[in-house]
PDB file of C-alpha atoms in Angstrom:
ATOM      1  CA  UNK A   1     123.264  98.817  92.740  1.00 39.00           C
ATOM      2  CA  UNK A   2     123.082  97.875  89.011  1.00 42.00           C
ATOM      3  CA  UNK A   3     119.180  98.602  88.883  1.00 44.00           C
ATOM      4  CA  UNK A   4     119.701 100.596  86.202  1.00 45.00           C
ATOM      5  CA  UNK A   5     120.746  98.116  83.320  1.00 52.00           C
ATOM      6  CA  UNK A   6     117.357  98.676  81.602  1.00 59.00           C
ATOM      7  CA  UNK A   7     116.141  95.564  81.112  1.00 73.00           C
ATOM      8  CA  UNK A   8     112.749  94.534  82.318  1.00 78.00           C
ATOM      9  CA  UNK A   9     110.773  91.024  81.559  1.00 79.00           C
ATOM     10  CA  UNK A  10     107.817  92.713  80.927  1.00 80.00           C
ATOM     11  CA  UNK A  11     109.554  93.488  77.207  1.00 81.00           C
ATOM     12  CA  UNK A  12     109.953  89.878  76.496  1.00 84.00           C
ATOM     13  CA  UNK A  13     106.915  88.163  74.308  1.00 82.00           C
ATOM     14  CA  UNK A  14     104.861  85.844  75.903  1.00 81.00           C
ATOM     15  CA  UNK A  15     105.918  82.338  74.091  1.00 80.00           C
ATOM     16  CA  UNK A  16     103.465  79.233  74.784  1.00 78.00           C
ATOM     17  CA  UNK A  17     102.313  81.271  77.257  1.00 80.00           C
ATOM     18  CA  UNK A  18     105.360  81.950  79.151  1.00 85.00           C
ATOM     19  CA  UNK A  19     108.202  84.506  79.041  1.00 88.00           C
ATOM     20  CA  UNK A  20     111.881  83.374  80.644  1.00 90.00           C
ATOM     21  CA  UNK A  21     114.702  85.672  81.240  1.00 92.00           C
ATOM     22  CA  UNK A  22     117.593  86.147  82.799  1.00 93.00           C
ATOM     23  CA  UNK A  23     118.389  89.732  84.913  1.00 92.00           C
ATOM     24  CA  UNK A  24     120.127  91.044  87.627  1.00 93.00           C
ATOM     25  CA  UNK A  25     118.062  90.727  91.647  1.00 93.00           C
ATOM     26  CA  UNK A  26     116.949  94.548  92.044  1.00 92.00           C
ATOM     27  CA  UNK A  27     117.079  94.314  95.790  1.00 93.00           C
ATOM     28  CA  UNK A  28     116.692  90.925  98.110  1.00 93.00           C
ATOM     29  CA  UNK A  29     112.782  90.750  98.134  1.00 94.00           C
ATOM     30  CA  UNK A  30     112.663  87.773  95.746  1.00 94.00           C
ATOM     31  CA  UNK A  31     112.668  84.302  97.096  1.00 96.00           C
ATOM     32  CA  UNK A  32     113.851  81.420  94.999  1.00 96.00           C
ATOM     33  CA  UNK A  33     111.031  79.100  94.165  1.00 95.00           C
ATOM     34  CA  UNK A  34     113.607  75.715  93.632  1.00 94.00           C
ATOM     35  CA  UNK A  35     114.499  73.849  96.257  1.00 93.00           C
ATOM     36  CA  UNK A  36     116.486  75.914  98.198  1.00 95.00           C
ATOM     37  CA  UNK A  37     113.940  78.058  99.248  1.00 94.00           C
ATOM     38  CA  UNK A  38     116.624  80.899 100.134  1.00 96.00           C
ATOM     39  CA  UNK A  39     115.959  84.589  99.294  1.00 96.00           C
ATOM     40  CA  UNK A  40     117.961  86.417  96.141  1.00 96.00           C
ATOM     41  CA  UNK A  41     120.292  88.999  96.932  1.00 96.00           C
ATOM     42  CA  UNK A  42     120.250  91.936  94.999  1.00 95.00           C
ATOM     43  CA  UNK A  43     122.771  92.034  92.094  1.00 93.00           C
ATOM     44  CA  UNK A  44     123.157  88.558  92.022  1.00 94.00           C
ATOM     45  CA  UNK A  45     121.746  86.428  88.750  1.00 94.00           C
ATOM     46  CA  UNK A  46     117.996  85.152  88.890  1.00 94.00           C
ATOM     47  CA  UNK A  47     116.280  83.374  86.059  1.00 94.00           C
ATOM     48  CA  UNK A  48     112.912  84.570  85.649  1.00 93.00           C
ATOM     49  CA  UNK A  49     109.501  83.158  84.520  1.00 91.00           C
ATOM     50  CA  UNK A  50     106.301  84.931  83.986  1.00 90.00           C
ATOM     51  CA  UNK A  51     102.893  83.363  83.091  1.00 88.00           C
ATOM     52  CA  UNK A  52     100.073  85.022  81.950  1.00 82.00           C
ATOM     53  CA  UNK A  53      96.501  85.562  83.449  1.00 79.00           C
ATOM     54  CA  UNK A  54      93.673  87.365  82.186  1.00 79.00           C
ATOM     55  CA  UNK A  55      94.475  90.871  84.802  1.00 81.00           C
ATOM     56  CA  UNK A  56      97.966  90.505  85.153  1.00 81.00           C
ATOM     57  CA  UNK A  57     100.978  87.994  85.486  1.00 82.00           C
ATOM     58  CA  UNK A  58     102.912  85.955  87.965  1.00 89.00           C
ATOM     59  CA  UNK A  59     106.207  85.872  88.079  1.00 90.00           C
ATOM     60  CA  UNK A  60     108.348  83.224  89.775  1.00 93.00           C
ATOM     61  CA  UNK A  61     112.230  83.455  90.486  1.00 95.00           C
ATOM     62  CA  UNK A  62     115.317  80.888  90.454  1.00 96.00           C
ATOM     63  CA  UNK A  63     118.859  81.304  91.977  1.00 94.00           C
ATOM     64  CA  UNK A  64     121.468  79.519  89.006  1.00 92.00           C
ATOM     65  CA  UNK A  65     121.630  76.462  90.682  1.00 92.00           C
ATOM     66  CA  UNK A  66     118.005  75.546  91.551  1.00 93.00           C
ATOM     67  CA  UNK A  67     117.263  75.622  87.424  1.00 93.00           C
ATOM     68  CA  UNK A  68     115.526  72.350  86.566  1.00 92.00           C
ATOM     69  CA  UNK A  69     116.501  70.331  83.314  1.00 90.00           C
ATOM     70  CA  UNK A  70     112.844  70.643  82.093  1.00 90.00           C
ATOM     71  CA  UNK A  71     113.249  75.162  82.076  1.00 89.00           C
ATOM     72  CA  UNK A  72     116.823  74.663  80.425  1.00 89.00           C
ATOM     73  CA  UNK A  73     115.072  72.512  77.884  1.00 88.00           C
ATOM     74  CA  UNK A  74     112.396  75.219  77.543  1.00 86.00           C
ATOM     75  CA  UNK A  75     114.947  77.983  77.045  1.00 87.00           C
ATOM     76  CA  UNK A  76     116.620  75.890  74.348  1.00 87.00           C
ATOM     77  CA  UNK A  77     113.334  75.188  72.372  1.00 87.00           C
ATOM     78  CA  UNK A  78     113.009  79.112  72.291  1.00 86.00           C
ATOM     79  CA  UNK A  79     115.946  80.567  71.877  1.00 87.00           C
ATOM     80  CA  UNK A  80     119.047  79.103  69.744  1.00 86.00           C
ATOM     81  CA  UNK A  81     121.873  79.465  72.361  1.00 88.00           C
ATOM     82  CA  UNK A  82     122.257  80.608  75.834  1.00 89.00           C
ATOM     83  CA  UNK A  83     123.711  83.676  74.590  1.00 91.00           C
ATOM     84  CA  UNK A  84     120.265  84.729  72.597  1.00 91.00           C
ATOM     85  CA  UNK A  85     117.851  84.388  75.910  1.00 91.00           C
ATOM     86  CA  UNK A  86     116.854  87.899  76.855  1.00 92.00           C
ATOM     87  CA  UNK A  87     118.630  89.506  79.518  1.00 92.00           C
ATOM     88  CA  UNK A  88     122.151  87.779  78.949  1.00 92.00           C
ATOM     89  CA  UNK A  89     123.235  90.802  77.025  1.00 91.00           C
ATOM     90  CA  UNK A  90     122.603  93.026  79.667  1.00 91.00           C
ATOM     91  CA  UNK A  91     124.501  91.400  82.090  1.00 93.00           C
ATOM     92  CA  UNK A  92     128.192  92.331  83.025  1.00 93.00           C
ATOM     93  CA  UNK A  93     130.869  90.502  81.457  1.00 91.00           C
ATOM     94  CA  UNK A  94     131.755  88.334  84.429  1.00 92.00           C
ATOM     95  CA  UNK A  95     128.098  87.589  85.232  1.00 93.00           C
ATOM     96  CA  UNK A  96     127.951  86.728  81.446  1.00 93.00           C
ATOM     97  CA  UNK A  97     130.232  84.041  81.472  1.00 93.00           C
ATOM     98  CA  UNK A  98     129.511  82.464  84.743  1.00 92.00           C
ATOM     99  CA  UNK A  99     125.554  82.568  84.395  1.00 92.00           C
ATOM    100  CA  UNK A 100     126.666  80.593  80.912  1.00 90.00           C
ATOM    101  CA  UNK A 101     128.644  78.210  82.434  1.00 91.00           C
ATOM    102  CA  UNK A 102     126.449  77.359  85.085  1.00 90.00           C
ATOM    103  CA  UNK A 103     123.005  77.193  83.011  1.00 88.00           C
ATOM    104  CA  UNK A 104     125.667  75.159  80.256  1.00 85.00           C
ATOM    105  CA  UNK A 105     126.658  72.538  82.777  1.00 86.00           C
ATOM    106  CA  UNK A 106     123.224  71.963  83.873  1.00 81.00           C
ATOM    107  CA  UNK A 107     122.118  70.834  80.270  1.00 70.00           C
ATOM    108  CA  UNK A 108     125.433  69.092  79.738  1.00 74.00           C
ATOM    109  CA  UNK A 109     124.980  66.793  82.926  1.00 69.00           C
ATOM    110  CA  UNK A 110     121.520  65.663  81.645  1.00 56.00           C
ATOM    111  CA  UNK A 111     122.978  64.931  77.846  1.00 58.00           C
ATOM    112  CA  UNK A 112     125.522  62.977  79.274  1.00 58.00           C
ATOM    113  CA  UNK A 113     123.229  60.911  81.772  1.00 59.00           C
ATOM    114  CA  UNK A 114     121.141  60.339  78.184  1.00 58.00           C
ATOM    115  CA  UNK A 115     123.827  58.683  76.478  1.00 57.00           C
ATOM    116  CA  UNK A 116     125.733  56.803  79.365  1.00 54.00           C
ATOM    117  CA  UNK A 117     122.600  55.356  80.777  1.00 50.00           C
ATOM    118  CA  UNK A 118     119.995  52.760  79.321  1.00 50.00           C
ATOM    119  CA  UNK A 119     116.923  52.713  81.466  1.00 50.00           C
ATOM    120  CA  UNK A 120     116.629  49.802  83.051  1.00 52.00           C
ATOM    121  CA  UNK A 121     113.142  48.589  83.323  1.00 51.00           C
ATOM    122  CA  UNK A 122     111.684  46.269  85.784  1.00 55.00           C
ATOM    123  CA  UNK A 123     113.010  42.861  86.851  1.00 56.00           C
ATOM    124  CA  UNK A 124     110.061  40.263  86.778  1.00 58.00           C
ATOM    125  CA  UNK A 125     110.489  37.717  89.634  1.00 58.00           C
ATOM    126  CA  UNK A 126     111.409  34.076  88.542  1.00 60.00           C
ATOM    127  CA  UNK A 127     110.028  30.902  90.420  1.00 59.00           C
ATOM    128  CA  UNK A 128     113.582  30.764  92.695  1.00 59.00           C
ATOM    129  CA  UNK A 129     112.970  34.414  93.717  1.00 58.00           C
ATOM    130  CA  UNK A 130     109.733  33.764  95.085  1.00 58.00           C
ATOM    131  CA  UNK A 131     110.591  30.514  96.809  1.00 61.00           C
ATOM    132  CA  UNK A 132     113.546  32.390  98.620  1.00 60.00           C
ATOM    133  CA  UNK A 133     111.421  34.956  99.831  1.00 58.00           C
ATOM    134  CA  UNK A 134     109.858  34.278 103.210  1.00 59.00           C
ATOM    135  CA  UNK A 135     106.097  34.586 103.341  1.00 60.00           C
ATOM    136  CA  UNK A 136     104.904  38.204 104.695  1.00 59.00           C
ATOM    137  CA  UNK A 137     102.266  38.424 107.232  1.00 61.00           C
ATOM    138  CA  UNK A 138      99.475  40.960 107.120  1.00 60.00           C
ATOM    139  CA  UNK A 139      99.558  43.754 109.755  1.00 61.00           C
ATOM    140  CA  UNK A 140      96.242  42.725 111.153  1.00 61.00           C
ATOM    141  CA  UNK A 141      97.598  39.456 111.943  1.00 60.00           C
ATOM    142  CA  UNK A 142      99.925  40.772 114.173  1.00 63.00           C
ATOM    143  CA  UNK A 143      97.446  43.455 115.693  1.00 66.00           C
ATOM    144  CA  UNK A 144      95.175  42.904 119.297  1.00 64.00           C
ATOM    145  CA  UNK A 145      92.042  41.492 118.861  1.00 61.00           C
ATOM    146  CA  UNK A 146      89.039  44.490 118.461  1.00 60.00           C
ATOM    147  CA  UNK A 147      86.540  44.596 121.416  1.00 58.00           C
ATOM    148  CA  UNK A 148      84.621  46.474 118.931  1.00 57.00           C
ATOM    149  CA  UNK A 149      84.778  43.993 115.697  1.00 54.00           C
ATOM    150  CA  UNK A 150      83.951  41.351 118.145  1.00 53.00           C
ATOM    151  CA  UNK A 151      80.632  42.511 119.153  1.00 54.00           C
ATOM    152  CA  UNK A 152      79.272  43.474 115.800  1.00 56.00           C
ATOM    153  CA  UNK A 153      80.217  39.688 114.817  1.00 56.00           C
ATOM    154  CA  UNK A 154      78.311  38.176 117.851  1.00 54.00           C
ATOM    155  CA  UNK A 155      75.169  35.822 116.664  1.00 57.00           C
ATOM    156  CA  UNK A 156      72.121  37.222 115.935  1.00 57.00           C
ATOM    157  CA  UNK A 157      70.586  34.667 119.136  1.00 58.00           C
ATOM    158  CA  UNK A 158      73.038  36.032 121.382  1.00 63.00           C
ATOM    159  CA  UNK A 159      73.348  39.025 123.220  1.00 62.00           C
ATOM    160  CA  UNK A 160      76.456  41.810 123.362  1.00 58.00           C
ATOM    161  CA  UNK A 161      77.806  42.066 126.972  1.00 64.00           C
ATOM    162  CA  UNK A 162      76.866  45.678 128.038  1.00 60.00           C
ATOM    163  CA  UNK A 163      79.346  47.392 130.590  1.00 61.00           C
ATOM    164  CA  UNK A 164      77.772  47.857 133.945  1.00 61.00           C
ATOM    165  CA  UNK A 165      77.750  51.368 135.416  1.00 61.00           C
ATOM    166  CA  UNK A 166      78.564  52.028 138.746  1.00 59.00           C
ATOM    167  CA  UNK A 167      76.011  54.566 139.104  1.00 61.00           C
ATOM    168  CA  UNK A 168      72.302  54.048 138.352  1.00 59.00           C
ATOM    169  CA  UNK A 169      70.875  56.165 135.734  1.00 61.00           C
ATOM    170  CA  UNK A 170      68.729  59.003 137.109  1.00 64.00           C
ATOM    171  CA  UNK A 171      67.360  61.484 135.652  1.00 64.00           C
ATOM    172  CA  UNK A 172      67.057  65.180 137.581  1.00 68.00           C
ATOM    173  CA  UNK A 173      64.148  67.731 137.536  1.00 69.00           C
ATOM    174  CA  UNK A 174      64.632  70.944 137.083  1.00 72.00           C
ATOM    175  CA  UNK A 175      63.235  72.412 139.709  1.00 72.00           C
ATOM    176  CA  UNK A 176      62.733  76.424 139.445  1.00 74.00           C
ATOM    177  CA  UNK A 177      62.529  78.600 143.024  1.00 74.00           C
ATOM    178  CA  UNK A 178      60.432  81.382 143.097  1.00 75.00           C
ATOM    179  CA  UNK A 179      61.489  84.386 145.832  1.00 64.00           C
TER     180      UNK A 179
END
């Protein structure tokens, strides 16, 4: 295992109140918070996050493809270049360069869907829309009538129908035997 690279996140500064960093997985404990869900296997790459709490801090871990746009943006406010985040230098050369290339193409896809893409905002509906449209009916028109609703709407003068039971309504004594 490359345990031993020497790097550990608990040397980074807190900044805003987190610390990122990129290491190696020193065994297969960690599970990736993104949206795959799937456990890190040791000596593969995981980009770490730490927050800080008054006793102690939790720390939450992300295989290289479940990195969100918002943490590369984070990393990028801190730290000049992808090469500068703590924990890159550490890494071997060939973890280097993809870890680099994979963290790089996730802020390149989101500069590019900048610039391609206007935002399109909401379309209000014209006169002709609305005549095309065919009236919706509420869900309550559509529903069975509510024995219920029906007899809390009766007339004060009249009287709810009351089921009739087949039995009569009796009431039992205890009765306690004495030996």
């Amino acid at each position: 295992m490359l345990a031993s690279v020497g790097f550990d996140i608990k040397d980074v500064p807190y900044r805003n109140g987190l610390r990122s960093a990129v290491e190696l997985a020193r065994t297969s404990r960690s599970k990736c918070k993104g949206q795959c869900k799937e456990t890190i296997a040791a000596d593969s790459v995981r980009y770490c996050t730490s927050t800080e709490a008054v006793n102690h801090g939790s720390y939450f871990y992300r295989c290289l493809n479940c990195i969100t746009q918002q943490q590369m943006n984070h990393l990028l406010e801190l730290y000049e270049s992808l090469e500068d985040c703590p924990g890159m230098a550490q890494l071997p050369d060939g973890k280097r360069q993809q870890t680099i290339e994979m963290m790089g193409a996730v802020h390149n896809t989101h500069e590019t869907e900048q610039k391609g893409v206007a935002k399109k905002g909401k379309r209000k509906a014209s006169d002709a829309d609305l005549k095309d449209k065919p009236k919706e009916t509420s869900k309550r028109a559509n529903q069975k009538p509510n024995k219920k609703a029906d007899n809390k709407n009766v007339k004060a003068n009249q009287k709810p129908e009351h089921k009739k039971n087949d039995t009569p309504a009796t009431k039992t004594k205890k009765v306690r035997y004495e030996f």
